[in-house]
PDB file of C-alpha atoms and ligand atoms in Angstrom:
ATOM      1  CA  MET A   1     100.616  82.873  94.860  1.00 47.00           C
ATOM      2  CA  PRO A   2      98.390  80.740  97.584  1.00 50.00           C
ATOM      3  CA  SER A   3      96.949  76.978  96.407  1.00 50.00           C
ATOM      4  CA  THR A   4      94.784  76.590  99.282  1.00 60.00           C
ATOM      5  CA  TYR A   5      92.281  79.158 101.486  1.00 72.00           C
ATOM      6  CA  SER A   6      94.426  80.090 104.727  1.00 76.00           C
ATOM      7  CA  SER A   7      92.819  80.810 107.968  1.00 76.00           C
ATOM      8  CA  GLU A   8      96.135  83.355 108.448  1.00 80.00           C
ATOM      9  CA  TRP A   9      94.416  85.301 105.692  1.00 87.00           C
ATOM     10  CA  ASN A  10      93.182  89.022 107.070  1.00 90.00           C
ATOM     11  CA  ILE A  11      89.918  90.221 105.467  1.00 93.00           C
ATOM     12  CA  PRO A  12      90.285  93.914 105.632  1.00 95.00           C
ATOM     13  CA  THR A  13      87.066  95.810 106.383  1.00 96.00           C
ATOM     14  CA  ASP A  14      88.013  99.140 105.353  1.00 97.00           C
ATOM     15  CA  VAL A  15      90.068 100.323 102.430  1.00 98.00           C
ATOM     16  CA  PHE A  16      91.194 104.152 102.095  1.00 98.00           C
ATOM     17  CA  VAL A  17      92.269 105.188  98.626  1.00 98.00           C
ATOM     18  CA  TYR A  18      93.718 108.573  98.204  1.00 98.00           C
ATOM     19  CA  ASN A  19      94.205 110.532  95.557  1.00 98.00           C
ATOM     20  CA  ASP A  20      97.300 112.137  94.344  1.00 98.00           C
ATOM     21  CA  PRO A  21      95.950 115.210  92.621  1.00 97.00           C
ATOM     22  CA  SER A  22      98.516 116.151  90.162  1.00 97.00           C
ATOM     23  CA  ALA A  23      97.918 112.809  88.454  1.00 97.00           C
ATOM     24  CA  LYS A  24      95.041 114.787  85.651  1.00 96.00           C
ATOM     25  CA  THR A  25      94.098 111.212  84.209  1.00 98.00           C
ATOM     26  CA  LEU A  26      93.659 109.845  88.019  1.00 98.00           C
ATOM     27  CA  VAL A  27      90.069 109.242  88.469  1.00 98.00           C
ATOM     28  CA  ILE A  28      90.007 108.060  92.393  1.00 98.00           C
ATOM     29  CA  GLU A  29      86.726 107.548  92.245  1.00 98.00           C
ATOM     30  CA  GLU A  30      86.579 104.799  89.426  1.00 98.00           C
ATOM     31  CA  ILE A  31      89.318 102.831  91.298  1.00 98.00           C
ATOM     32  CA  ALA A  32      87.249 102.554  94.509  1.00 98.00           C
ATOM     33  CA  SER A  33      84.176 101.452  92.522  1.00 98.00           C
ATOM     34  CA  HIS A  34      86.329  98.720  90.840  1.00 98.00           C
ATOM     35  CA  ILE A  35      87.038  97.882  94.577  1.00 98.00           C
ATOM     36  CA  ARG A  36      83.915  98.302  95.939  1.00 97.00           C
ATOM     37  CA  GLY A  37      82.321  95.870  93.050  1.00 97.00           C
ATOM     38  CA  LEU A  38      85.063  92.933  93.617  1.00 97.00           C
ATOM     39  CA  PHE A  39      84.592  93.274  97.571  1.00 96.00           C
ATOM     40  CA  PRO A  40      81.052  94.370  98.350  1.00 96.00           C
ATOM     41  CA  GLY A  41      81.932  93.516 101.905  1.00 94.00           C
ATOM     42  CA  MET A  42      84.039  96.399 102.370  1.00 97.00           C
ATOM     43  CA  ARG A  43      83.871  99.802 103.426  1.00 98.00           C
ATOM     44  CA  VAL A  44      85.815 101.579 100.508  1.00 98.00           C
ATOM     45  CA  GLU A  45      86.466 105.593 101.148  1.00 98.00           C
ATOM     46  CA  VAL A  46      88.110 107.743  98.848  1.00 98.00           C
ATOM     47  CA  ARG A  47      90.155 110.463 100.291  1.00 98.00           C
ATOM     48  CA  GLY A  48      92.181 113.541  99.087  1.00 97.00           C
ATOM     49  CA  ASP A  49      96.113 113.176  99.293  1.00 96.00           C
ATOM     50  CA  PHE A  50      97.773 111.164 102.176  1.00 98.00           C
ATOM     51  CA  VAL A  51      99.783 114.470 103.739  1.00 98.00           C
ATOM     52  CA  SER A  52      96.977 116.732 103.461  1.00 97.00           C
ATOM     53  CA  HIS A  53      94.419 114.113 104.745  1.00 98.00           C
ATOM     54  CA  HIS A  54      96.886 113.288 107.917  1.00 98.00           C
ATOM     55  CA  TYR A  55      99.519 115.781 108.392  1.00 97.00           C
ATOM     56  CA  HIS A  56      98.317 118.962 110.017  1.00 95.00           C
ATOM     57  CA  GLY A  57     101.699 119.671 111.807  1.00 96.00           C
ATOM     58  CA  SER A  58     104.659 121.929 110.563  1.00 97.00           C
ATOM     59  CA  THR A  59     105.028 122.221 106.820  1.00 97.00           C
ATOM     60  CA  GLU A  60     108.721 123.112 106.970  1.00 97.00           C
ATOM     61  CA  GLU A  61     109.537 120.235 109.669  1.00 98.00           C
ATOM     62  CA  LEU A  62     107.898 117.466 107.155  1.00 98.00           C
ATOM     63  CA  ALA A  63     109.562 119.137 104.451  1.00 97.00           C
ATOM     64  CA  GLU A  64     113.072 118.674 105.759  1.00 98.00           C
ATOM     65  CA  ARG A  65     112.421 114.699 106.994  1.00 98.00           C
ATOM     66  CA  ILE A  66     110.931 114.318 103.339  1.00 97.00           C
ATOM     67  CA  ALA A  67     113.761 116.258 101.754  1.00 97.00           C
ATOM     68  CA  ARG A  68     115.989 113.661 104.127  1.00 97.00           C
ATOM     69  CA  THR A  69     114.883 110.465 102.216  1.00 97.00           C
ATOM     70  CA  LYS A  70     116.202 111.603  98.733  1.00 96.00           C
ATOM     71  CA  VAL A  71     118.324 109.858  96.954  1.00 96.00           C
ATOM     72  CA  ARG A  72     121.805 111.390  96.129  1.00 93.00           C
ATOM     73  CA  ASN A  73     123.411 109.229  93.847  1.00 93.00           C
ATOM     74  CA  ILE A  74     121.434 106.125  92.325  1.00 93.00           C
ATOM     75  CA  SER A  75     124.893 104.096  92.536  1.00 95.00           C
ATOM     76  CA  ASP A  76     125.520 104.269  95.932  1.00 94.00           C
ATOM     77  CA  PRO A  77     123.317 102.697  98.684  1.00 94.00           C
ATOM     78  CA  PHE A  78     121.639 105.415 100.956  1.00 95.00           C
ATOM     79  CA  GLU A  79     123.054 107.720 103.023  1.00 92.00           C
ATOM     80  CA  SER A  80     121.959 110.299 105.278  1.00 91.00           C
ATOM     81  CA  PHE A  81     122.978 114.041 104.489  1.00 92.00           C
ATOM     82  CA  ASP A  82     121.582 117.318 105.879  1.00 96.00           C
ATOM     83  CA  PRO A  83     119.417 118.742 103.263  1.00 96.00           C
ATOM     84  CA  LEU A  84     120.221 122.091 101.877  1.00 95.00           C
ATOM     85  CA  LEU A  85     117.680 125.144 102.297  1.00 96.00           C
ATOM     86  CA  GLY A  86     116.744 125.194  98.895  1.00 95.00           C
ATOM     87  CA  GLU A  87     115.862 121.129  99.018  1.00 94.00           C
ATOM     88  CA  ILE A  88     113.669 121.921 101.749  1.00 96.00           C
ATOM     89  CA  ARG A  89     111.929 124.743 100.121  1.00 96.00           C
ATOM     90  CA  PHE A  90     111.274 122.419  97.265  1.00 94.00           C
ATOM     91  CA  GLU A  91     109.571 120.042  99.412  1.00 95.00           C
ATOM     92  CA  GLU A  92     107.715 122.901 100.861  1.00 96.00           C
ATOM     93  CA  ARG A  93     106.270 124.111  97.985  1.00 95.00           C
ATOM     94  CA  LEU A  94     105.306 120.759  96.292  1.00 94.00           C
ATOM     95  CA  LEU A  95     103.514 120.097  99.925  1.00 96.00           C
ATOM     96  CA  GLU A  96     101.502 123.307  99.837  1.00 95.00           C
ATOM     97  CA  ARG A  97     101.102 122.442  96.250  1.00 95.00           C
ATOM     98  CA  PRO A  98     100.172 118.912  95.672  1.00 93.00           C
ATOM     99  CA  GLU A  99      98.628 119.041  92.667  1.00 94.00           C
ATOM    100  CA  SER A 100     101.711 120.299  90.774  1.00 92.00           C
ATOM    101  CA  GLY A 101     103.198 117.234  91.324  1.00 84.00           C
ATOM    102  CA  ILE A 102     106.000 115.804  89.165  1.00 73.00           C
ATOM    103  CA  SER A 103     109.290 116.783  90.632  1.00 74.00           C
ATOM    104  CA  GLY A 104     112.460 114.745  89.078  1.00 84.00           C
ATOM    105  CA  VAL A 105     113.457 113.477  92.512  1.00 94.00           C
ATOM    106  CA  LEU A 106     114.246 109.791  93.403  1.00 97.00           C
ATOM    107  CA  TYR A 107     113.322 108.791  96.834  1.00 97.00           C
ATOM    108  CA  ASP A 108     114.598 105.932  98.776  1.00 98.00           C
ATOM    109  CA  ALA A 109     111.189 103.863  99.190  1.00 98.00           C
ATOM    110  CA  ALA A 110     111.647 102.884 102.953  1.00 97.00           C
ATOM    111  CA  ARG A 111     112.377 105.782 104.195  1.00 98.00           C
ATOM    112  CA  LEU A 112     110.008 107.728 102.472  1.00 98.00           C
ATOM    113  CA  HIS A 113     107.063 104.902 103.461  1.00 98.00           C
ATOM    114  CA  LEU A 114     108.406 105.530 107.250  1.00 97.00           C
ATOM    115  CA  VAL A 115     107.400 109.011 107.405  1.00 98.00           C
ATOM    116  CA  LEU A 116     104.238 108.339 106.061  1.00 98.00           C
ATOM    117  CA  ARG A 117     103.301 105.830 108.262  1.00 97.00           C
ATOM    118  CA  GLU A 118     103.664 107.768 111.255  1.00 97.00           C
ATOM    119  CA  MET A 119     101.088 110.102 110.278  1.00 97.00           C
ATOM    120  CA  ILE A 120      98.388 107.184 109.992  1.00 98.00           C
ATOM    121  CA  PRO A 121      96.671 107.606 113.486  1.00 97.00           C
ATOM    122  CA  GLU A 122      96.371 104.769 116.166  1.00 96.00           C
ATOM    123  CA  GLU A 123      92.661 103.841 115.386  1.00 95.00           C
ATOM    124  CA  GLU A 124      93.404 103.561 111.635  1.00 96.00           C
ATOM    125  CA  LEU A 125      96.760 101.345 111.826  1.00 94.00           C
ATOM    126  CA  SER A 126      95.278  98.443 112.114  1.00 92.00           C
ATOM    127  CA  LEU A 127      95.306  95.301 109.988  1.00 90.00           C
ATOM    128  CA  ARG A 128      91.728  95.525 109.096  1.00 94.00           C
ATOM    129  CA  ALA A 129      92.514  98.566 107.075  1.00 97.00           C
ATOM    130  CA  VAL A 130      94.349  99.034 103.789  1.00 98.00           C
ATOM    131  CA  HIS A 131      95.518 102.553 102.982  1.00 98.00           C
ATOM    132  CA  ALA A 132      96.200 102.743  99.290  1.00 98.00           C
ATOM    133  CA  ALA A 133      98.044 106.207  98.586  1.00 98.00           C
ATOM    134  CA  PHE A 134      98.793 107.530  95.656  1.00 98.00           C
ATOM    135  CA  THR A 135     101.610 109.867  95.174  1.00 97.00           C
ATOM    136  CA  SER A 136     103.380 111.687  91.956  1.00 96.00           C
ATOM    137  CA  ARG A 137     106.605 111.429  94.287  1.00 96.00           C
ATOM    138  CA  LEU A 138     109.046 108.762  92.666  1.00 97.00           C
ATOM    139  CA  PHE A 139     110.516 106.322  95.130  1.00 98.00           C
ATOM    140  CA  GLY A 140     113.254 103.081  94.237  1.00 98.00           C
ATOM    141  CA  THR A 141     115.008 100.820  96.367  1.00 97.00           C
ATOM    142  CA  PHE A 142     118.816  99.828  96.219  1.00 97.00           C
ATOM    143  CA  ASP A 143     119.691  96.770  94.598  1.00 96.00           C
ATOM    144  CA  ASP A 144     122.244  94.770  95.909  1.00 94.00           C
ATOM    145  CA  ALA A 145     123.069  92.608  92.855  1.00 94.00           C
ATOM    146  CA  ASP A 146     123.956  95.267  90.224  1.00 94.00           C
ATOM    147  CA  ARG A 147     124.275  97.926  92.667  1.00 95.00           C
ATOM    148  CA  ARG A 148     122.168 100.845  91.983  1.00 96.00           C
ATOM    149  CA  TYR A 149     118.702 102.134  92.569  1.00 97.00           C
ATOM    150  CA  HIS A 150     115.562 100.945  90.567  1.00 96.00           C
ATOM    151  CA  ALA A 151     112.567 102.698  90.530  1.00 97.00           C
ATOM    152  CA  ARG A 152     109.346 101.081  91.783  1.00 97.00           C
ATOM    153  CA  VAL A 153     105.577 101.673  90.806  1.00 98.00           C
ATOM    154  CA  ILE A 154     104.048 100.274  94.380  1.00 98.00           C
ATOM    155  CA  LEU A 155     105.372 100.037  97.932  1.00 98.00           C
ATOM    156  CA  CYS A 156     103.414  97.730 100.063  1.00 97.00           C
ATOM    157  CA  GLY A 157     102.775  98.026 103.741  1.00 96.00           C
ATOM    158  CA  TYR A 158     100.631 100.236 105.603  1.00 96.00           C
ATOM    159  CA  PRO A 159     100.041 102.815 103.831  1.00 98.00           C
ATOM    160  CA  SER A 160     100.966 101.299 100.661  1.00 98.00           C
ATOM    161  CA  ILE A 161     102.182 103.777  98.157  1.00 98.00           C
ATOM    162  CA  ILE A 162     101.813 103.665  94.646  1.00 98.00           C
ATOM    163  CA  SER A 163     103.741 106.229  92.359  1.00 98.00           C
ATOM    164  CA  THR A 164     102.131 107.725  89.592  1.00 97.00           C
ATOM    165  CA  SER A 165     105.254 109.003  88.207  1.00 96.00           C
ATOM    166  CA  GLY A 166     106.850 105.315  89.170  1.00 97.00           C
ATOM    167  CA  ILE A 167     104.280 103.633  86.438  1.00 98.00           C
ATOM    168  CA  VAL A 168     105.994 105.786  83.683  1.00 96.00           C
ATOM    169  CA  GLU A 169     109.755 105.324  84.583  1.00 95.00           C
ATOM    170  CA  ALA A 170     110.069 102.055  86.531  1.00 97.00           C
ATOM    171  CA  PRO A 171     108.848  99.577  84.000  1.00 97.00           C
ATOM    172  CA  ALA A 172     111.062  99.256  81.157  1.00 96.00           C
ATOM    173  CA  LYS A 173     109.958 100.789  77.893  1.00 95.00           C
ATOM    174  CA  PRO A 174     110.095  98.144  74.512  1.00 95.00           C
ATOM    175  CA  ARG A 175     113.895  97.363  73.921  1.00 94.00           C
ATOM    176  CA  GLU A 176     113.658  99.259  70.348  1.00 92.00           C
ATOM    177  CA  TYR A 177     113.831 102.280  72.351  1.00 92.00           C
ATOM    178  CA  TYR A 178     116.917 101.861  74.516  1.00 91.00           C
ATOM    179  CA  LEU A 179     118.619 100.198  71.548  1.00 91.00           C
ATOM    180  CA  MET A 180     117.181 103.341  69.278  1.00 90.00           C
ATOM    181  CA  ARG A 181     118.776 105.724  72.179  1.00 88.00           C
ATOM    182  CA  GLU A 182     122.182 103.508  72.212  1.00 89.00           C
ATOM    183  CA  LYS A 183     122.443 103.813  68.274  1.00 89.00           C
ATOM    184  CA  LEU A 184     121.606 107.650  68.317  1.00 88.00           C
ATOM    185  CA  ARG A 185     124.243 108.216  71.205  1.00 87.00           C
ATOM    186  CA  ALA A 186     127.105 106.109  69.250  1.00 89.00           C
ATOM    187  CA  LEU A 187     126.371 108.269  66.291  1.00 88.00           C
ATOM    188  CA  GLY A 188     126.865 111.601  68.675  1.00 86.00           C
ATOM    189  CA  GLU A 189     123.113 112.621  68.382  1.00 82.00           C
ATOM    190  CA  ASP A 190     120.835 113.851  71.242  1.00 79.00           C
ATOM    191  CA  VAL A 191     117.648 113.169  70.362  1.00 80.00           C
ATOM    192  CA  PRO A 192     115.061 114.188  72.670  1.00 84.00           C
ATOM    193  CA  ALA A 193     113.363 111.405  74.877  1.00 83.00           C
ATOM    194  CA  GLU A 194     110.226 112.884  73.220  1.00 85.00           C
ATOM    195  CA  VAL A 195     111.204 112.239  69.426  1.00 87.00           C
ATOM    196  CA  LEU A 196     112.583 108.546  70.657  1.00 89.00           C
ATOM    197  CA  LYS A 197     108.478 107.975  72.274  1.00 91.00           C
ATOM    198  CA  GLU A 198     107.124 108.866  69.206  1.00 90.00           C
ATOM    199  CA  GLN A 199     108.914 105.078  67.548  1.00 88.00           C
ATOM    200  CA  ILE A 200     106.948 103.101  70.357  1.00 92.00           C
ATOM    201  CA  GLN A 201     103.693 105.283  70.775  1.00 90.00           C
ATOM    202  CA  GLY A 202     101.013 103.072  72.499  1.00 93.00           C
ATOM    203  CA  ARG A 203     103.342 100.654  73.760  1.00 95.00           C
ATOM    204  CA  PHE A 204     103.953 102.414  77.420  1.00 96.00           C
ATOM    205  CA  LEU A 205     102.488 104.467  79.418  1.00 96.00           C
ATOM    206  CA  ASP A 206     103.243 108.059  79.623  1.00 94.00           C
ATOM    207  CA  TYR A 207     102.457 111.022  81.847  1.00 94.00           C
ATOM    208  CA  ASP A 208      98.698 111.700  81.803  1.00 94.00           C
ATOM    209  CA  ASP A 209      97.840 109.038  79.957  1.00 97.00           C
ATOM    210  CA  PRO A 210      94.200 108.199  79.726  1.00 97.00           C
ATOM    211  CA  ARG A 211      94.621 104.419  80.464  1.00 98.00           C
ATOM    212  CA  LEU A 212      96.094 105.484  83.737  1.00 98.00           C
ATOM    213  CA  THR A 213      93.008 104.732  85.898  1.00 98.00           C
ATOM    214  CA  ASP A 214      92.528 101.718  84.290  1.00 98.00           C
ATOM    215  CA  VAL A 215      96.315 100.390  84.726  1.00 98.00           C
ATOM    216  CA  MET A 216      95.789 101.699  88.439  1.00 98.00           C
ATOM    217  CA  LYS A 217      92.755  99.368  89.293  1.00 98.00           C
ATOM    218  CA  GLY A 218      95.435  96.861  89.323  1.00 98.00           C
ATOM    219  CA  TYR A 219      98.063  98.314  91.447  1.00 98.00           C
ATOM    220  CA  SER A 220      95.388  99.036  94.633  1.00 98.00           C
ATOM    221  CA  LEU A 221      94.453  95.263  94.241  1.00 98.00           C
ATOM    222  CA  GLN A 222      97.821  94.817  94.674  1.00 97.00           C
ATOM    223  CA  ALA A 223      97.930  96.565  97.838  1.00 97.00           C
ATOM    224  CA  LEU A 224      94.686  94.843  99.046  1.00 97.00           C
ATOM    225  CA  PHE A 225      96.136  91.616  98.650  1.00 96.00           C
ATOM    226  CA  TYR A 226      99.000  92.446 100.237  1.00 96.00           C
ATOM    227  CA  ALA A 227      96.907  93.379 103.096  1.00 95.00           C
ATOM    228  CA  ILE A 228      95.205  89.944 102.613  1.00 94.00           C
ATOM    229  CA  THR A 229      97.494  87.359 102.024  1.00 91.00           C
ATOM    230  CA  HIS A 230     100.912  89.127 102.489  1.00 91.00           C
ATOM    231  CA  GLU A 231     101.206  87.878  98.937  1.00 92.00           C
ATOM    232  CA  PRO A 232     100.711  91.211  96.332  1.00 93.00           C
ATOM    233  CA  PHE A 233     102.098  89.743  93.118  1.00 96.00           C
ATOM    234  CA  CYS A 234     101.296  86.881  91.021  1.00 97.00           C
ATOM    235  CA  GLU A 235     103.198  84.791  88.407  1.00 97.00           C
ATOM    236  CA  ASP A 236     100.578  84.661  85.807  1.00 97.00           C
ATOM    237  CA  PRO A 237     101.450  87.632  83.152  1.00 97.00           C
ATOM    238  CA  GLU A 238      97.420  88.023  82.341  1.00 97.00           C
ATOM    239  CA  CYS A 239      96.426  88.688  86.319  1.00 98.00           C
ATOM    240  CA  ARG A 240      96.333  92.282  87.208  1.00 98.00           C
ATOM    241  CA  LEU A 241      98.358  91.198  90.319  1.00 98.00           C
ATOM    242  CA  TYR A 242     101.607  90.408  88.085  1.00 97.00           C
ATOM    243  CA  ASN A 243     104.726  92.287  89.167  1.00 96.00           C
ATOM    244  CA  SER A 244     105.432  93.758  85.720  1.00 97.00           C
ATOM    245  CA  HIS A 245     108.872  95.300  84.606  1.00 96.00           C
ATOM    246  CA  TRP A 246     108.053  95.816  81.328  1.00 98.00           C
ATOM    247  CA  GLN A 247     105.471  98.226  80.289  1.00 98.00           C
ATOM    248  CA  GLU A 248     104.092  96.113  77.370  1.00 97.00           C
ATOM    249  CA  GLU A 249     103.723  93.638  80.550  1.00 98.00           C
ATOM    250  CA  VAL A 250     101.892  96.192  82.268  1.00 98.00           C
ATOM    251  CA  LEU A 251      99.527  96.910  79.472  1.00 97.00           C
ATOM    252  CA  ALA A 252      98.920  93.155  79.132  1.00 97.00           C
ATOM    253  CA  SER A 253      98.288  92.247  82.341  1.00 98.00           C
ATOM    254  CA  GLN A 254      96.229  95.004  83.227  1.00 98.00           C
ATOM    255  CA  LEU A 255      94.445  95.711  80.070  1.00 97.00           C
ATOM    256  CA  GLY A 256      94.196  92.680  78.321  1.00 95.00           C
ATOM    257  CA  ASP A 257      90.831  90.427  78.135  1.00 94.00           C
ATOM    258  CA  LYS A 258      91.656  88.484  81.218  1.00 94.00           C
ATOM    259  CA  GLU A 259      91.301  90.388  84.506  1.00 96.00           C
ATOM    260  CA  PHE A 260      92.654  87.468  86.894  1.00 98.00           C
ATOM    261  CA  CYS A 261      93.926  84.270  86.825  1.00 97.00           C
ATOM    262  CA  ASP A 262      91.346  81.441  87.848  1.00 97.00           C
ATOM    263  CA  GLU A 263      92.941  81.152  91.109  1.00 95.00           C
ATOM    264  CA  HIS A 264      92.708  84.866  92.055  1.00 96.00           C
ATOM    265  CA  ALA A 265      89.329  85.094  90.544  1.00 96.00           C
ATOM    266  CA  SER A 266      87.828  82.281  92.301  1.00 94.00           C
ATOM    267  CA  LEU A 267      89.505  83.883  95.696  1.00 93.00           C
ATOM    268  CA  ILE A 268      87.858  87.003  95.113  1.00 94.00           C
ATOM    269  CA  ARG A 269      84.611  85.442  95.165  1.00 93.00           C
ATOM    270  CA  TRP A 270      85.567  83.364  97.955  1.00 91.00           C
ATOM    271  CA  ILE A 271      85.936  86.628  99.821  1.00 91.00           C
ATOM    272  CA  SER A 272      83.273  88.741  98.529  1.00 89.00           C
ATOM    273  CA  ASP A 273      80.801  85.446  99.196  1.00 86.00           C
ATOM    274  CA  ARG A 274      81.814  85.429 102.841  1.00 79.00           C
TER     275      ARG A 274
HETATM  276 ZN1   ZN B   1      97.162  85.612  89.730  1.00 63.15          ZN
END
């Protein structure tokens, strides 16, 4: 977290927020208004889903490029492969009907990001423009420490991509959830996830969660802070910029009484008063 204001910071003039039409409880207008409220000097524009907005080429070609970013095995580093015809068709259907969403596929974050980045027209690929693109696609990065892929909620860059399935799948659920699952497995019982989820109700974000929009306000600000200071995250667990690894941290940092730590609150005031 920056301790002094820096002349190297970049204050964007335009923020483009892209909808994920498959996320029924994501109210994109509300996210845009939240940014406008904090940064009245920025022009915030709401757009449809990122791909439909920017891509006008062949769906089949794009489907293949996206299929190539799929993670085949979560315990191996990324390996390129030729996608099967069925996988390409699957992506085509998703591209044609972005409102259908959730696919149960994991994509390599950096490679998926590259495919999307190429779609931004030159005049909008500027440090002055922030692109915060919500997507239903689940993406992850490979961690050398434990040799496996981990799903992520956000990948910052141009564009920053924020996953509406990542917010459900990436942060860990309360410990009891996993303990309970282990215990039942040891007993040879295969209990459906829905039953386990009931035990921790309210303590994690689920699909179509009514709290999704409020939670995602914080993630869109992480995208914005990445553009401003290159540091999207904060160490204060009560600040919306906190990099949560647990579901309960997500809820505490995004829905708690305090929106920002003192430092980020004054930084936001400083930017909006400029
Ligand atoms: Zn903070």
